[in-house]
Structure formats: structure tokens, C-alpha cells
Coordinates of C-alpha atoms in Angstrom, one line a residue:
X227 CA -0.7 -1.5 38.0
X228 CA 2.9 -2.4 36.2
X229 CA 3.9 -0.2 33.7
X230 CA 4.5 -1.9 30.0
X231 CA 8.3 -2.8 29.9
X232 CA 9.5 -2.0 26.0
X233 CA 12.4 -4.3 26.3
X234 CA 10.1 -7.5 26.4
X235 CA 9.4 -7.0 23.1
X236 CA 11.9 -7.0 19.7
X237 CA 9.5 -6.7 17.0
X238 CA 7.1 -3.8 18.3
X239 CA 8.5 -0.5 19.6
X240 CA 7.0 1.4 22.5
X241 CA 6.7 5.1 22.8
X242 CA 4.9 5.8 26.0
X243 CA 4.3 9.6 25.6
X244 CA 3.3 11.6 28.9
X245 CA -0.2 11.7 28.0
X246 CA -2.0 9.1 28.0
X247 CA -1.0 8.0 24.2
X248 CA 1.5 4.7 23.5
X249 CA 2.4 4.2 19.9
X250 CA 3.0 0.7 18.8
X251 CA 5.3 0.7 16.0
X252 CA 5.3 -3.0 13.9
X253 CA 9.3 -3.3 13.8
X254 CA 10.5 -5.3 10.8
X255 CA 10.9 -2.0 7.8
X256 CA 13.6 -5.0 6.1
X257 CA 10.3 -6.8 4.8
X258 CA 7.7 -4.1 5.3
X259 CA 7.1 -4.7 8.4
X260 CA 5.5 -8.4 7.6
X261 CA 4.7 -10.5 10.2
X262 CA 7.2 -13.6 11.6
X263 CA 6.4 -15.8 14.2
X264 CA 8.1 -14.0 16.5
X265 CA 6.4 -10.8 16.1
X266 CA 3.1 -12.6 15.9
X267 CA 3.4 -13.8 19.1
X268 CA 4.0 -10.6 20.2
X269 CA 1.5 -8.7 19.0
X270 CA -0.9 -11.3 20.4
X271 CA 0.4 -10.6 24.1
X272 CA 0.9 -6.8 23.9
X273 CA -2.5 -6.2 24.6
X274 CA -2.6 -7.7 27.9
X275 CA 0.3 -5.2 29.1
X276 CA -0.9 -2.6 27.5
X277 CA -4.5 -2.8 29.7
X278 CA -2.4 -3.4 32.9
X279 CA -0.9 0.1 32.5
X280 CA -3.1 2.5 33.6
X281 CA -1.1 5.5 32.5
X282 CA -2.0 4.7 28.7
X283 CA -4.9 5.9 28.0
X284 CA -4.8 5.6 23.8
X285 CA -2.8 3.6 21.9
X286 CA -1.4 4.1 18.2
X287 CA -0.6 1.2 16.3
X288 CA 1.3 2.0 13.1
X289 CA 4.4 0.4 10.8
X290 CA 8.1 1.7 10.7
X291 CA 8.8 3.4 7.9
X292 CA 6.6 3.6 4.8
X293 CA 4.5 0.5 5.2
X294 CA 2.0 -0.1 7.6
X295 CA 2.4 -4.4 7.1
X296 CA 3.0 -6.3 4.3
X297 CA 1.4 -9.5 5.2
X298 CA 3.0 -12.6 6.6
X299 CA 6.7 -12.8 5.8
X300 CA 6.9 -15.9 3.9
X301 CA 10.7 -15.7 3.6
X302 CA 11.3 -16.7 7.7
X303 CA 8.1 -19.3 7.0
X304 CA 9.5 -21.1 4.5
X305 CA 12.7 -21.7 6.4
X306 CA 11.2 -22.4 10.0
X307 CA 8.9 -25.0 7.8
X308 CA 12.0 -26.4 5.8
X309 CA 13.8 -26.8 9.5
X310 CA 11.0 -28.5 10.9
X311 CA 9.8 -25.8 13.6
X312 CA 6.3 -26.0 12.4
X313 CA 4.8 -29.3 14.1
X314 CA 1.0 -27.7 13.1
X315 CA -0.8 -25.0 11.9
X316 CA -1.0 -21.6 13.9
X317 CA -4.3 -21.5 14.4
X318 CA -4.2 -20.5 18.4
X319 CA -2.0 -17.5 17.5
X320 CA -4.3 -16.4 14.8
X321 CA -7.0 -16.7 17.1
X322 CA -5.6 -15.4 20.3
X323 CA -4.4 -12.3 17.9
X324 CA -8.0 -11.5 16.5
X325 CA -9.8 -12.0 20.0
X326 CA -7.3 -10.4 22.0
X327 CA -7.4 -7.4 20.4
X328 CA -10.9 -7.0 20.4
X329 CA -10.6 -7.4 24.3
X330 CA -8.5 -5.2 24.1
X331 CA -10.2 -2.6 26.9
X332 CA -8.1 0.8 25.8
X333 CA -8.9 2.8 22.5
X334 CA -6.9 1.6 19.6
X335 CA -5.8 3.6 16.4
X336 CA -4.3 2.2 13.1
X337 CA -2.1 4.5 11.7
X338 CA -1.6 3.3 8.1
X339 CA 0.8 4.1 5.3
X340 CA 1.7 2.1 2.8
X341 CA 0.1 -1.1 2.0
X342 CA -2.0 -3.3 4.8
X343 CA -1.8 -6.4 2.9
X344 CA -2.9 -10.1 4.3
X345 CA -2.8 -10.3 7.9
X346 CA -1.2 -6.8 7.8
X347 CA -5.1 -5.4 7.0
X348 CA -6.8 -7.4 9.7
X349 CA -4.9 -6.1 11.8
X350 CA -6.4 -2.7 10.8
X351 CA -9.5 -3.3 11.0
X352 CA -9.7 -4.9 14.3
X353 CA -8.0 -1.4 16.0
X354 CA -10.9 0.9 16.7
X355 CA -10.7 3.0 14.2
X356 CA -8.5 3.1 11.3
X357 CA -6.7 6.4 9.8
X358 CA -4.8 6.1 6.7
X359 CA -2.5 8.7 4.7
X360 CA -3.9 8.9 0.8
X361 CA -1.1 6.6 -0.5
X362 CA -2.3 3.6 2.0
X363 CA -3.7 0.5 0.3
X364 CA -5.7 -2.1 1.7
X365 CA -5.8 -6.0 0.3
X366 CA -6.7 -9.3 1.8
X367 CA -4.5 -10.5 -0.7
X368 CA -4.6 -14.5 0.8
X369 CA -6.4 -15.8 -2.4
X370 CA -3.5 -14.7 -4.3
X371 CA -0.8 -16.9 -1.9
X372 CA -3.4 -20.0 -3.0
X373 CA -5.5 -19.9 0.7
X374 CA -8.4 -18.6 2.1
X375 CA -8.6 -15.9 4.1
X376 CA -8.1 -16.7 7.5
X377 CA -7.4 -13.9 9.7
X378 CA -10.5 -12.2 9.8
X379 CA -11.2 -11.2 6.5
X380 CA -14.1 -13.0 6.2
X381 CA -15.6 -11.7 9.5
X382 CA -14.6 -8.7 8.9
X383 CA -15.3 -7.4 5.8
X384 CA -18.8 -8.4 5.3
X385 CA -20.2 -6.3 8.3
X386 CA -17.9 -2.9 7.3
X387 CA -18.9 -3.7 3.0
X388 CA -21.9 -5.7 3.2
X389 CA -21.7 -9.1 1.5
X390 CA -21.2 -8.3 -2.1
X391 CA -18.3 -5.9 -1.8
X392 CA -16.2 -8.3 0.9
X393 CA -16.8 -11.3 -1.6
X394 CA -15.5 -9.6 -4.7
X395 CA -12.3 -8.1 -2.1
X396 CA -11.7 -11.3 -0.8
X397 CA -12.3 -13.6 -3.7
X398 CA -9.9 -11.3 -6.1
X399 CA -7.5 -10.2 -3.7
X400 CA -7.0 -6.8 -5.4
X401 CA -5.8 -3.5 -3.3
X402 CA -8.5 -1.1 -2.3
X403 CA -6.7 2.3 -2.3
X404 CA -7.6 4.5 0.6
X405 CA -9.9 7.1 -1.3
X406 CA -11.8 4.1 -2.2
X407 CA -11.6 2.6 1.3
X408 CA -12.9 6.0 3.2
X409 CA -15.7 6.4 0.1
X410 CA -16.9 2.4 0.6
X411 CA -17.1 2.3 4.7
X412 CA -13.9 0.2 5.5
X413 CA -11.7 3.4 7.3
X414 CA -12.9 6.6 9.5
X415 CA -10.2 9.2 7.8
X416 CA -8.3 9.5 4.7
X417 CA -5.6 12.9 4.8
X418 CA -2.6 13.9 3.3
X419 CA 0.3 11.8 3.8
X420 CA 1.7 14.9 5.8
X421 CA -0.4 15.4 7.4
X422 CA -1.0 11.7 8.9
X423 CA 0.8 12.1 11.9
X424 CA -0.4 15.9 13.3
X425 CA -4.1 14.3 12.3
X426 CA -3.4 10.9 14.2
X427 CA -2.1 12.9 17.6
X428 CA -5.0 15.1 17.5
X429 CA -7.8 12.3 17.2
X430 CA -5.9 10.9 20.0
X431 CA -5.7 13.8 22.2
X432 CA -9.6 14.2 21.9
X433 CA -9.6 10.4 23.3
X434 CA -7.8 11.0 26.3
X435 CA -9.6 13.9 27.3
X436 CA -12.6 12.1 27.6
X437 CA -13.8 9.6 30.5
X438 CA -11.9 6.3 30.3
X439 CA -14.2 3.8 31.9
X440 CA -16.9 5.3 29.8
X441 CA -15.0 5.2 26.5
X442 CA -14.0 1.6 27.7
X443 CA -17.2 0.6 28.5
X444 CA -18.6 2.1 25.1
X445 CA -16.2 0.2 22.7
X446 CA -16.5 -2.8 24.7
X447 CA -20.0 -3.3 24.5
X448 CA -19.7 -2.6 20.6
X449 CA -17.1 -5.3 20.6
X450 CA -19.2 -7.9 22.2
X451 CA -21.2 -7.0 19.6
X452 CA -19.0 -7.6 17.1
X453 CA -17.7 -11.1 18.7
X454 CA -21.0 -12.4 18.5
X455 CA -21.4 -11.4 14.9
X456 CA -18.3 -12.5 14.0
X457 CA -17.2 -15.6 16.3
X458 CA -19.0 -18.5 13.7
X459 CA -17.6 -16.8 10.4
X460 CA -14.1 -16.2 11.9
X461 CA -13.7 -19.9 13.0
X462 CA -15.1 -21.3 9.6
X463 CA -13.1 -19.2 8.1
X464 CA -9.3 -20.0 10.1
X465 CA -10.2 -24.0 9.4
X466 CA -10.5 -23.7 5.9
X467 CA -7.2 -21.3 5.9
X468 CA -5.6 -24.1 7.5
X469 CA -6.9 -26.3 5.1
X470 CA -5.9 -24.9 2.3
X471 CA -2.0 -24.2 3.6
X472 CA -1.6 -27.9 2.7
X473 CA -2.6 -27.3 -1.2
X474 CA -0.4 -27.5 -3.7
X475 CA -2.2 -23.7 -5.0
X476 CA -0.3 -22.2 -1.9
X477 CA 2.9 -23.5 -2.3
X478 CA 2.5 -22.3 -6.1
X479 CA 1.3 -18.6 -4.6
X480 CA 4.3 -18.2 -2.0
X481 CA 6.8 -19.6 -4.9
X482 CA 5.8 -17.1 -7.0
X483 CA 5.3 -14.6 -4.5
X484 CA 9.1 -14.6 -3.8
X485 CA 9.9 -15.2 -7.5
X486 CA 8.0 -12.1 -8.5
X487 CA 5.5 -13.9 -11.3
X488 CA 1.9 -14.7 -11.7
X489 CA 0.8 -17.6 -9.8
X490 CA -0.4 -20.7 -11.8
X491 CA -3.2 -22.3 -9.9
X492 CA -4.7 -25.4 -10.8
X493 CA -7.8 -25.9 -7.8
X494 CA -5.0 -28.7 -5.9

């Protein structure tokens, strides 16, 4: 099968080792490597490649530079908005992202330092396992932009915190540090911030040693699984995000997002 070709993509970097292990680094340090459109729609095809290859084995996904992803970057989605490039709401690419990494057949590793904020965290939680330096911080921090939490949040969290804990994260927004995330169930591994990368390598070495259709198989049939739990919740969940993108809350949160203040909501 085709080997993954780095230079179709701009805002995630390939580093296809000799041994079985690709790191995915999210490419956009600038803005803490927050997701734009373009890197969105990357992400959401990435996996497909990624399965065709069948050198790779593992796969890494981290951030470049101190952050692992700082959310959506609202700064590129107020201008495509304000130029008319956004006819509807994203809800395919949100969904296509979610699912398709799920589907995803190879073994896949978050990496995290820094914050995993918004869509940033969801994305952390739907790799395999997740392995965060002590410094990382994790928030679905949508509330506090003025929508609900559409990315898979809401599927999410309930199954890895049980109910109570994912409604007072989501409904507050606040950052749950990564001692706190390893202590309450939502990571596998919490280690020294230098020691993240030797400890991330090794995991991953103990992956590829094993047998890959087995492995597959194994976190596949967890995943479907998960899908089934998840599928009702997730949808629910991206309609009323959509729904609330219209409010005049969210255009309050992003405004004073980028103005650095508290929000004023008013429940319109």
C-alpha cells in the first residue's frame, strides 16, 4: 500500500521513523497550535493515509512547541466569516473528525503539553490513549466562547468521569490540570515534562512489538463500543453547538476571548 506523502499536508508534520512509529505534529505554534479550517480538514483526512501505509505501525500525535492545541483559532474564523467563506455550519468536518478517528485502525497516542483546550482536548481523548507531561491542562472550555460543547465533549467525558464530574467540566469550562486528570480517569500517564518524550517512545515501542492485526482488532472492537455509546449523545450534542454559534452569548465569548476580558453573557 502507498506510503503517506508529508507534502499533502501544511498544518500537520510527518515524521515517519523506521520503526513502525509516525509522529503527527499539529503545526500552527503562532496560535498554539489552534485549529483553522485548513488544518481541520486535514486532520480529518490524515487518518485514511495513515491506515493505507502499512509501514506505520503506531502513531504519535502531539503539538509543536509547548502546546498540545489551544482550541479553535477564532482569529482566521472571524475573518473567513466576515469574508463570507462560511455559507453553513461545519458540522460534517466535526463529524467526519470524531468518527474518523475512532476508525482509525492503527494505535494512536496523544502526546500533550501544554493546554488541550476546546476542540484541542477532544482531540485527546479520541487517540487511544493519552500521555501528558505534569504541566499539561485539559478544558472543554466551549461554555466560556458562549456554545455548547460540540466536539465530543459531551460523549466523551461522561463515559471516562461518569456523569457528575463531565457536567461540572463541561458546564464551567475550567482547566483540569494533569495530576487531577491521571487521579480522576480522563489520561493513562502523567510524568515529568522531561521526561515526556523518552516515556512516549517507549510506550510506543512496546506497541509495535506486538501483533498488529490483534492490537487492531482489539481497539477496534473497543471502539465500536464506544460508537454505539457515544453516536446519540455526540449528534445531540454538535446540533445544539451549531445552535448556539448563532447566539449573541458566542459572539460576546469570542469578543472577549480576543480582547482578553471576562465574557458578559446574557442567555441570547
Amino acid at each position: 500500500m502507498p506510503a503517506i506523502d508529508p507534502t499533502r499536508y501544511e498544518w500537520i508534520k510527518i515524521d515517519k521513523g523506521h520503526d513502525g512509529i509516525v509522529t503527527l505534529t499539529l503545526n500552527n505554534p503562532r496560535r498554539k497550535n489552534a485549529v483553522s479550517r485548513p488544518m481541520h480538514r486535514e486532520l480529518e483526512r490524515i487518518w485514511d493515509d495513515i491506515d493505507a501505509d502499512d509501514d506505520i505501525r503506531v502513531v504519535i500525535l502531539t503539538g509543536e512547541g509547548d502546546a498540545f492545541c489551544a482550541g479553535t483559532d477564532l482569529s482566521v474564523q472571524d475573518a473567513e466569516n466576515e469574508a463570507g467563506r462560511k455559507k453553513r455550519p461545519p458540522t460534517r468536518g466535526a463529524r467526519r473528525l470524531f468518527w474518523n478517528m475512532l476508525d482509525a485502525e492503527k494505535p494512536i497516542i496523544a502526546k500533550v503539553r501544554g493546554p488541550a483546550y476546546g476542540v484541542g482536548v477532544n482531540i485527546a481523548l479520541a487517540c487511544d490513549m493519552v500521555i501528558a507531561a505534569e504541566g499539561a491542562r485539559f478544558c472543554d472550555s466551549h461554555v466560556r466562547m458562549g456554545i455548547a460543547p460540540g466536539d465530543g465533549g459531551a460523549a466523551l467525558f461522561p463515559l471516562l468521569l461518569g456523569f457528575h464530574r463531565a457536567k461540572e467540566y463541561l458546564m464551567l469550562g475550567e482547566p483540569i490540570e494533569a495530576s487531577k486528570a491521571i487521579e480522576i480517569g480522563l489520561i493513562n500517564y502523567c510524568v515529568p515534562d522531561a521526561e515526556l518524550d523518552a516515556f512516549v517512545d517507549g510506550f510506543a515501542q512496546r506497541l509495535t512489538k506486538g501483533a498488529p492485526l490483534a492490537i487492531s482488532y482489539a481497539k477496534m472492537s473497543v471502539n465500536l463500543l464506544l460508537k454505539q455509546m457515544t453516536a446519540g449523545a455526540f449528534e445531540t450534542s454538535l446540533a445544539y453547538d451549531q445552535l448556539t454559534l448563532f447566539t449573541d452569548d458566542h459572539k460576546e465569548g469570542a469578543k472577549a476571548f480576543l480582547e482578553k476580558r471576562p465574557p458578559a453573557f446574557k442567555g441570547s
